[in-house]
Every structure is written in structure tokens, then in C-alpha cells.
Tab-separated table of C-alpha atoms in Angstrom:
chain	number	residue	atom	x	y	z
A	1	MET	CA	71.189	-183.695	-153.810
A	2	ARG	CA	73.150	-182.937	-150.668
A	3	GLU	CA	72.864	-179.404	-149.368
A	4	ILE	CA	76.170	-177.545	-149.342
A	5	ALA	CA	77.112	-176.629	-145.799
A	6	LYS	CA	77.047	-172.923	-145.088
A	7	PRO	CA	80.259	-171.371	-143.714
A	8	ARG	CA	80.368	-170.364	-140.087
A	9	LEU	CA	79.236	-166.782	-139.573
A	10	TYR	CA	81.173	-164.372	-137.354
A	11	THR	CA	79.160	-161.177	-136.861
A	12	LEU	CA	81.247	-158.275	-135.528
A	13	VAL	CA	79.295	-155.398	-133.947
A	14	VAL	CA	81.407	-152.311	-133.296
A	15	ASN	CA	80.932	-149.205	-131.192
A	16	GLN	CA	83.255	-146.905	-133.142
A	17	GLY	CA	83.316	-144.236	-130.430
A	18	SER	CA	84.504	-146.557	-127.659
A	19	GLY	CA	87.866	-145.842	-126.057
A	20	GLY	CA	87.882	-142.284	-127.332
A	21	GLY	CA	87.374	-143.441	-130.906
A	22	ARG	CA	89.944	-146.219	-130.762
A	23	SER	CA	87.427	-148.803	-131.992
A	24	GLY	CA	86.776	-146.830	-135.154
A	25	ARG	CA	90.473	-146.325	-135.837
A	26	GLU	CA	91.326	-149.984	-135.303
A	27	LEU	CA	88.322	-151.450	-137.127
A	28	PRO	CA	89.944	-151.803	-140.603
A	29	HIS	CA	92.930	-153.664	-139.104
A	30	VAL	CA	90.697	-155.880	-136.951
A	31	ALA	CA	88.385	-156.760	-139.834
A	32	ARG	CA	91.349	-157.666	-142.037
A	33	ALA	CA	92.942	-159.788	-139.297
A	34	LEU	CA	89.684	-161.669	-138.712
A	35	ARG	CA	89.195	-162.427	-142.400
A	36	ASP	CA	92.819	-163.528	-142.756
A	37	GLY	CA	92.638	-165.667	-139.615
A	38	LEU	CA	89.237	-167.217	-140.396
A	39	PRO	CA	89.533	-168.144	-144.092
A	40	THR	CA	86.727	-170.731	-143.956
A	41	ALA	CA	84.258	-168.450	-142.141
A	42	GLU	CA	82.171	-165.490	-143.252
A	43	VAL	CA	82.989	-162.326	-141.291
A	44	HIS	CA	80.187	-159.760	-141.260
A	45	VAL	CA	81.061	-156.301	-139.834
A	46	ILE	CA	78.321	-153.979	-138.515
A	47	THR	CA	78.829	-150.566	-136.904
A	48	SER	CA	76.223	-149.527	-134.354
A	49	SER	CA	74.728	-146.043	-134.264
A	50	SER	CA	73.527	-146.132	-130.647
A	51	TRP	CA	73.252	-148.286	-127.541
A	52	THR	CA	69.762	-149.415	-128.573
A	53	ASP	CA	70.990	-150.215	-132.070
A	54	ALA	CA	73.922	-152.248	-130.755
A	55	GLU	CA	71.638	-154.164	-128.393
A	56	LYS	CA	69.281	-155.055	-131.222
A	57	LEU	CA	72.091	-156.035	-133.599
A	58	THR	CA	73.878	-158.306	-131.121
A	59	ARG	CA	70.684	-159.990	-129.972
A	60	THR	CA	69.460	-160.617	-133.519
A	61	ALA	CA	72.806	-162.118	-134.528
A	62	ALA	CA	72.864	-164.379	-131.464
A	63	LEU	CA	69.296	-165.620	-131.907
A	64	GLU	CA	69.964	-166.478	-135.557
A	65	ALA	CA	73.257	-168.237	-134.794
A	66	ARG	CA	73.812	-171.869	-135.722
A	67	GLU	CA	76.297	-174.189	-134.022
A	68	GLY	CA	79.765	-172.799	-134.738
A	69	ASP	CA	78.627	-169.206	-135.326
A	70	ALA	CA	79.925	-166.329	-133.226
A	71	VAL	CA	78.913	-162.832	-132.231
A	72	LEU	CA	81.896	-160.530	-131.769
A	73	VAL	CA	81.732	-157.171	-130.005
A	74	MET	CA	84.374	-154.469	-130.192
A	75	GLY	CA	84.381	-151.684	-127.631
A	76	GLY	CA	84.439	-151.386	-123.853
A	77	ASP	CA	82.530	-152.859	-120.934
A	78	GLY	CA	79.228	-151.614	-122.352
A	79	MET	CA	79.642	-153.597	-125.556
A	80	ALA	CA	80.777	-156.662	-123.609
A	81	HIS	CA	77.635	-156.334	-121.457
A	82	LEU	CA	75.432	-156.229	-124.550
A	83	GLY	CA	77.309	-159.144	-126.092
A	84	LEU	CA	77.003	-161.447	-123.102
A	85	ASN	CA	73.299	-160.643	-122.743
A	86	ALA	CA	72.774	-161.396	-126.422
A	87	CYS	CA	74.686	-164.684	-126.434
A	88	ALA	CA	73.717	-166.172	-123.063
A	89	GLY	CA	71.628	-169.284	-123.564
A	90	THR	CA	72.052	-169.318	-127.370
A	91	LEU	CA	74.237	-171.302	-129.785
A	92	ALA	CA	76.437	-168.252	-130.401
A	93	THR	CA	79.945	-168.018	-128.984
A	94	LEU	CA	80.835	-164.541	-127.765
A	95	GLY	CA	84.058	-162.915	-128.887
A	96	ILE	CA	85.226	-159.747	-127.137
A	97	ILE	CA	87.700	-157.376	-128.778
A	98	PRO	CA	88.527	-154.965	-125.923
A	99	ALA	CA	88.980	-151.411	-127.153
A	100	GLY	CA	87.524	-149.494	-124.211
A	101	THR	CA	89.091	-148.136	-121.052
A	102	GLY	CA	87.936	-150.679	-118.456
A	103	ASN	CA	87.417	-154.083	-120.088
A	104	ASP	CA	86.752	-155.650	-116.681
A	105	PHE	CA	84.605	-158.599	-117.759
A	106	ALA	CA	86.967	-159.454	-120.613
A	107	ARG	CA	89.953	-159.566	-118.286
A	108	GLY	CA	88.020	-161.480	-115.679
A	109	VAL	CA	87.213	-164.410	-117.979
A	110	GLY	CA	90.583	-164.628	-119.734
A	111	VAL	CA	90.277	-162.512	-122.873
A	112	PRO	CA	93.704	-161.041	-123.733
A	113	LYS	CA	94.003	-157.340	-122.842
A	114	ASP	CA	96.029	-156.621	-125.974
A	115	LEU	CA	93.731	-156.009	-128.956
A	116	PRO	CA	95.730	-158.003	-131.578
A	117	ARG	CA	96.034	-160.935	-129.176
A	118	ALA	CA	92.287	-160.838	-128.517
A	119	VAL	CA	91.699	-161.102	-132.265
A	120	ASP	CA	94.197	-163.975	-132.477
A	121	ALA	CA	92.341	-165.791	-129.671
A	122	ILE	CA	89.134	-165.635	-131.686
A	123	CYS	CA	90.893	-166.937	-134.800
A	124	VAL	CA	92.527	-169.793	-132.862
A	125	GLY	CA	89.106	-170.696	-131.494
A	126	ALA	CA	89.928	-171.505	-127.869
A	127	THR	CA	86.762	-171.204	-125.795
A	128	ARG	CA	85.612	-171.370	-122.212
A	129	ARG	CA	82.131	-171.764	-120.744
A	130	VAL	CA	81.626	-169.277	-117.919
A	131	ASP	CA	78.975	-168.345	-115.383
A	132	LEU	CA	76.956	-165.158	-115.339
A	133	SER	CA	74.870	-163.398	-112.700
A	134	HIS	CA	71.165	-163.260	-113.527
A	135	VAL	CA	69.564	-160.013	-112.345
A	136	SER	CA	65.863	-159.386	-111.864
A	137	ASN	CA	64.162	-156.201	-110.670
A	138	GLU	CA	61.312	-153.930	-111.781
A	139	ALA	CA	63.421	-152.210	-114.462
A	140	TYR	CA	65.020	-155.398	-115.795
A	141	PRO	CA	62.977	-158.571	-115.164
A	142	SER	CA	65.728	-160.627	-116.802
A	143	ARG	CA	69.267	-159.336	-117.326
A	144	TYR	CA	72.740	-160.847	-117.100
A	145	VAL	CA	75.794	-159.278	-115.493
A	146	GLY	CA	79.243	-160.620	-116.255
A	147	ALA	CA	81.453	-158.875	-113.720
A	148	VAL	CA	79.959	-157.100	-110.688
A	149	LEU	CA	76.571	-155.835	-109.526
A	150	SER	CA	77.120	-152.823	-107.222
A	151	THR	CA	74.589	-151.106	-104.971
A	152	GLY	CA	76.438	-148.935	-102.440
A	153	TYR	CA	79.308	-146.466	-102.459
A	154	ASP	CA	80.766	-148.308	-105.455
A	155	ALA	CA	77.503	-147.856	-107.396
A	156	ARG	CA	77.501	-144.130	-106.707
A	157	VAL	CA	81.084	-143.827	-107.927
A	158	ASN	CA	80.246	-145.853	-111.040
A	159	ARG	CA	77.237	-143.673	-111.890
A	160	ALA	CA	79.203	-140.449	-111.350
A	161	THR	CA	82.065	-141.745	-113.502
A	162	ASN	CA	79.634	-142.463	-116.337
A	163	ASP	CA	78.403	-138.862	-116.151
A	164	ILE	CA	81.764	-137.180	-116.780
A	165	SER	CA	82.673	-136.242	-120.348
A	166	LEU	CA	86.377	-137.135	-120.227
A	167	ARG	CA	87.273	-140.639	-119.069
A	168	PHE	CA	90.665	-142.090	-118.238
A	169	GLY	CA	89.779	-145.622	-117.169
A	170	SER	CA	90.777	-146.474	-113.604
A	171	LEU	CA	92.144	-142.942	-113.081
A	172	SER	CA	88.668	-141.500	-113.629
A	173	TYR	CA	87.163	-144.040	-111.266
A	174	GLY	CA	89.759	-143.302	-108.590
A	175	TRP	CA	89.270	-139.545	-108.815
A	176	ILE	CA	85.481	-139.819	-108.612
A	177	ALA	CA	85.834	-142.254	-105.695
A	178	LEU	CA	87.681	-139.582	-103.727
A	179	ARG	CA	85.115	-136.933	-104.655
A	180	GLU	CA	82.113	-139.064	-103.662
A	181	LEU	CA	83.718	-140.081	-100.385
A	182	VAL	CA	83.342	-136.566	-98.946
A	183	HIS	CA	79.553	-136.835	-98.683
A	184	PHE	CA	79.022	-140.589	-98.375
A	185	SER	CA	77.511	-142.255	-95.293
A	186	PRO	CA	76.777	-145.960	-94.643
A	187	LEU	CA	73.599	-147.330	-96.225
A	188	GLN	CA	70.923	-149.512	-94.662
A	189	TYR	CA	70.591	-152.905	-96.363
A	190	ARG	CA	68.015	-155.659	-96.141
A	191	LEU	CA	69.691	-158.731	-97.597
A	192	ARG	CA	68.445	-162.263	-98.077
A	193	ILE	CA	71.344	-164.562	-98.846
A	194	ASP	CA	70.338	-168.080	-99.878
A	195	GLY	CA	67.111	-167.523	-97.961
A	196	VAL	CA	68.679	-166.154	-94.771
A	197	LEU	CA	67.620	-162.606	-93.843
A	198	ARG	CA	70.356	-160.162	-92.913
A	199	ILE	CA	69.749	-156.503	-91.959
A	200	GLN	CA	72.770	-154.265	-91.627
A	201	GLU	CA	74.488	-151.035	-92.546
A	202	ALA	CA	77.283	-151.212	-95.100
A	203	MET	CA	79.480	-149.066	-97.287
A	204	ILE	CA	79.588	-151.591	-100.120
A	205	VAL	CA	77.610	-154.705	-101.038
A	206	ALA	CA	78.976	-156.113	-104.289
A	207	VAL	CA	77.659	-159.318	-105.874
A	208	CYS	CA	80.322	-160.674	-108.180
A	209	ASN	CA	80.877	-163.174	-110.950
A	210	THR	CA	84.401	-162.266	-112.065
A	211	GLY	CA	85.067	-159.825	-109.230
A	212	MET	CA	86.748	-156.994	-111.164
A	213	PHE	CA	85.328	-153.512	-111.764
A	214	GLY	CA	86.302	-149.854	-112.033
A	215	GLY	CA	89.046	-150.483	-114.574
A	216	GLY	CA	90.886	-153.156	-112.606
A	217	MET	CA	89.734	-152.942	-108.982
A	218	ARG	CA	89.583	-156.459	-107.523
A	219	ILE	CA	86.482	-156.270	-105.343
A	220	ALA	CA	86.363	-160.099	-105.078
A	221	PRO	CA	89.945	-161.244	-105.768
A	222	ASN	CA	89.190	-164.951	-105.460
A	223	ALA	CA	86.096	-164.994	-107.646
A	224	ASP	CA	85.985	-167.881	-110.127
A	225	PRO	CA	83.606	-167.454	-113.097
A	226	THR	CA	83.343	-171.230	-113.507
A	227	ASP	CA	82.414	-172.340	-109.968
A	228	GLY	CA	78.647	-171.890	-110.327
A	229	MET	CA	78.522	-169.481	-107.369
A	230	LEU	CA	78.234	-165.775	-106.675
A	231	ASP	CA	80.975	-164.062	-104.662
A	232	VAL	CA	79.670	-161.421	-102.254
A	233	THR	CA	81.853	-158.687	-100.778
A	234	ILE	CA	80.521	-156.505	-97.974
A	235	VAL	CA	82.397	-153.570	-96.488
A	236	ASP	CA	80.935	-152.762	-93.077
A	237	PRO	CA	80.608	-149.141	-91.897
A	238	VAL	CA	84.044	-147.537	-91.530
A	239	SER	CA	85.290	-143.988	-91.284
A	240	ARG	CA	85.965	-142.021	-94.452
A	241	THR	CA	89.648	-142.107	-93.566
A	242	THR	CA	89.632	-145.902	-93.383
A	243	LEU	CA	87.776	-146.247	-96.666
A	244	LEU	CA	90.268	-143.843	-98.226
A	245	ARG	CA	93.091	-146.148	-97.114
A	246	LEU	CA	91.289	-149.198	-98.470
A	247	LEU	CA	90.595	-147.798	-101.954
A	248	PRO	CA	94.155	-148.169	-103.368
A	249	GLN	CA	94.306	-151.712	-101.972
A	250	MET	CA	91.331	-152.709	-104.131
A	251	TYR	CA	93.613	-152.812	-107.165
A	252	SER	CA	95.633	-155.636	-105.597
A	253	GLY	CA	92.763	-157.192	-103.640
A	254	ASN	CA	94.636	-156.747	-100.344
A	255	PHE	CA	91.779	-154.697	-98.879
A	256	VAL	CA	89.962	-157.967	-98.066
A	257	LYS	CA	92.364	-158.499	-95.147
A	258	HIS	CA	90.794	-155.578	-93.281
A	259	PRO	CA	88.415	-156.673	-90.468
A	260	SER	CA	85.585	-154.574	-91.879
A	261	VAL	CA	85.480	-156.677	-95.070
A	262	GLN	CA	83.320	-159.802	-95.280
A	263	GLN	CA	83.401	-162.251	-98.168
A	264	PHE	CA	81.313	-165.331	-98.869
A	265	ARG	CA	79.735	-167.315	-101.681
A	266	ALA	CA	76.066	-167.832	-102.399
A	267	HIS	CA	73.657	-169.081	-105.034
A	268	GLN	CA	71.200	-166.218	-104.687
A	269	VAL	CA	71.245	-162.755	-103.131
A	270	GLU	CA	68.229	-160.473	-102.674
A	271	ILE	CA	68.994	-156.809	-101.979
A	272	ALA	CA	66.608	-154.132	-100.698
A	273	GLY	CA	66.965	-150.829	-98.890
A	274	ASP	CA	66.114	-147.163	-99.145
A	275	GLY	CA	67.963	-145.062	-101.698
A	276	LEU	CA	69.780	-147.987	-103.322
A	277	PHE	CA	70.214	-148.492	-107.055
A	278	CYS	CA	72.021	-151.076	-109.175
A	279	MET	CA	75.040	-150.785	-111.448
A	280	GLY	CA	76.060	-153.881	-113.406
A	281	ASP	CA	79.100	-154.109	-115.697
A	282	GLY	CA	79.266	-150.323	-115.468
A	283	GLU	CA	75.661	-149.869	-116.660
A	284	GLU	CA	72.747	-148.537	-114.636
A	285	LEU	CA	70.201	-151.306	-114.032
A	286	GLY	CA	67.425	-149.693	-112.038
A	287	ASP	CA	66.565	-149.651	-108.344
A	288	VAL	CA	66.265	-152.289	-105.649
A	289	PRO	CA	64.704	-154.607	-104.678
A	290	VAL	CA	66.798	-156.818	-106.900
A	291	THR	CA	67.414	-160.547	-107.000
A	292	VAL	CA	70.759	-161.843	-108.218
A	293	THR	CA	71.054	-165.552	-109.018
A	294	ALA	CA	74.052	-167.544	-110.198
A	295	ALA	CA	73.697	-168.764	-113.790
A	296	PRO	CA	76.282	-171.561	-114.146
A	297	GLY	CA	77.824	-172.048	-117.593
A	298	ALA	CA	75.436	-169.591	-119.242
A	299	LEU	CA	77.949	-168.234	-121.749
A	300	LYS	CA	80.544	-169.613	-124.154
A	301	VAL	CA	83.316	-167.117	-124.867
A	302	PHE	CA	86.581	-167.013	-126.815
A	303	VAL	CA	89.574	-166.717	-124.481
A	304	ASP	CA	93.331	-166.951	-124.407
A	305	ALA	CA	94.377	-170.577	-124.923
A	306	GLU	CA	95.664	-170.920	-121.339
A	307	TYR	CA	92.101	-170.457	-120.038
A	308	SER	CA	90.366	-172.666	-122.584
A	309	GLN	CA	88.565	-175.923	-122.007
A	310	PRO	CA	90.200	-178.555	-124.249
A	311	ALA	CA	86.926	-180.185	-125.196
A	312	ALA	CA	85.572	-176.869	-126.448
A	313	THR	CA	88.618	-175.776	-128.430
A	314	VAL	CA	87.990	-175.545	-132.168
A	315	LYS	CA	90.444	-174.472	-134.811
A	316	GLY	CA	89.186	-171.391	-136.714
């Protein structure tokens, strides 16, 4: 007797508090839209009670996935970070339903910013295989970052933004950036880029996959998450006044025209230095030394049809 094929399983893990509670408010509509748009699939909705719980739920769903199954995450950059770490290197396709305030990785790979359109993209089934950055240090021997790994002034702003109780997306990041600037001085870096040692002071050393962070700041405006390379942006020591002028230009990417900004691509970047710590996708990832390595095509993700790869497009 032939075994009846099991329906594809779409497991949705939701952080209901994300975006000031927006995820929780929108969940009934999202769940209904998914079930209506995926009539031949089984949609399983799980709400997480904590970061640790969400990490466990997403990873378990991804490891148990068969070809055609998907793990969907609803929330902000934190949920996207958990989702991409769960799905990387597995059979699961990641679906991101952006309901947070930043949504930098989602935007960087081509997930629609509008929540209903993001759900539609999952139901249509257009996918794209994208790169990730593989991070390794004492705290995290093996971790993936989808958007940007920060270690300098940008990391300090990111950490301080996470510590405030009220968040307003890029507005929060911009306000904290001004506050942190008052006391910030250039940092001493020991870098090894594709094996070549480089010792220098810098304000910012950002290792990027998609090149967007802080709720829309374009720290590496030409980054391509499908080129198999890391994009590195270094801001050399400048005065506080100059950095203040450059900050607004990060939203357009025009800051890269300033002579203090260096940009290049690499396969691997090792970062060390006193007093440096790592922030990846908005999450704290321990101290340096850290090694960041390009992980080409590590993740399959649902995207807007204009970004999809025709061979990977499947009707839901």
C-alpha cells in the first residue's frame, strides 16, 4: 500500500510582544491569511514565552523539517535572527513576517516591509537563497548573522538602544547615537582580512552581509547578500563633529563618499582589540576576538517575487 504523502508543514513562531505588541494584535489575521493562502499545507502556530523558548522552538521546527516545509517567524530583528540561525543549513525555508521596529535583515534580502504583503509572499512561495555571515568567538563558537556585525561606535549605540524601555525604531537609534557620541573616542583594532594583518584606529568596523542596520541605516549600501562575500565598512578616526555630519547620511548611504570611509569585500575577517564587543542583527554576541566568515547560500528565504530565483519558486 502506498503511503499517503503528508502535507507541507508551515510552523509559525510568534513573539507577541514585538513591535510594542503589534505581533500579538496581528496574529489572528496573519494566521487566517496563511491558512487561506496555503490550503494544501498545515499551518501550525506557536507563541513563544521568552527568547530561549523561541530559539528552541524555531530550531526544533527547522531540524524536523522535510523538503517543502517552512519555519515562519513573526516579530522584529531578534526573531529574524533566531529564524535564520534555526534554518541555516537545513531543509526548512525561512519565512519572515516583519512586525518589529527595525526589520533590517528582512528588508535587506527582499522581504516586503508591509505585513500583509509579507504574508502574501509566503503564500505565493517565491524564494531566494542568500548568504549569511558565520560568526565564531568564545561566547558563540558557531552563530550566523544576517545583516551586520558591529564592533565599534555602532555596537555601543546598538547596545544602548537595546537597554532603553521605549523604542521608536530608527528614531531611537538616532537619538542614542547622538548621546553616545559625546563620550566616544576612536578604538584600536587588530584586523586580519583574508589573512592580511591590519592594525589601526577606527570609529566603526562593520562586517556586513546585507549592509543595513539601526532601522534603515545603510552602512554598506552596495552589499549583495548573494555574492558569496562579506562587505566591510571602516570609518577612520574623525572628529565628533564630522561623525555627527555623517550620521544622517547613513540612511541614504551617501556617507561612503567621505574620505574617512573605506569599503572592501572579503571572505573572512578576524577582529581583535581592547574593549571591543560584538553586536549582530541587533543582538549582543560576546567579546572579541571574533572570526567572521562568508557563508554563501546558507539560507533559503521567502521573498517578494521580484527578488526570487525562478528555479526555486514554488506555488503555495
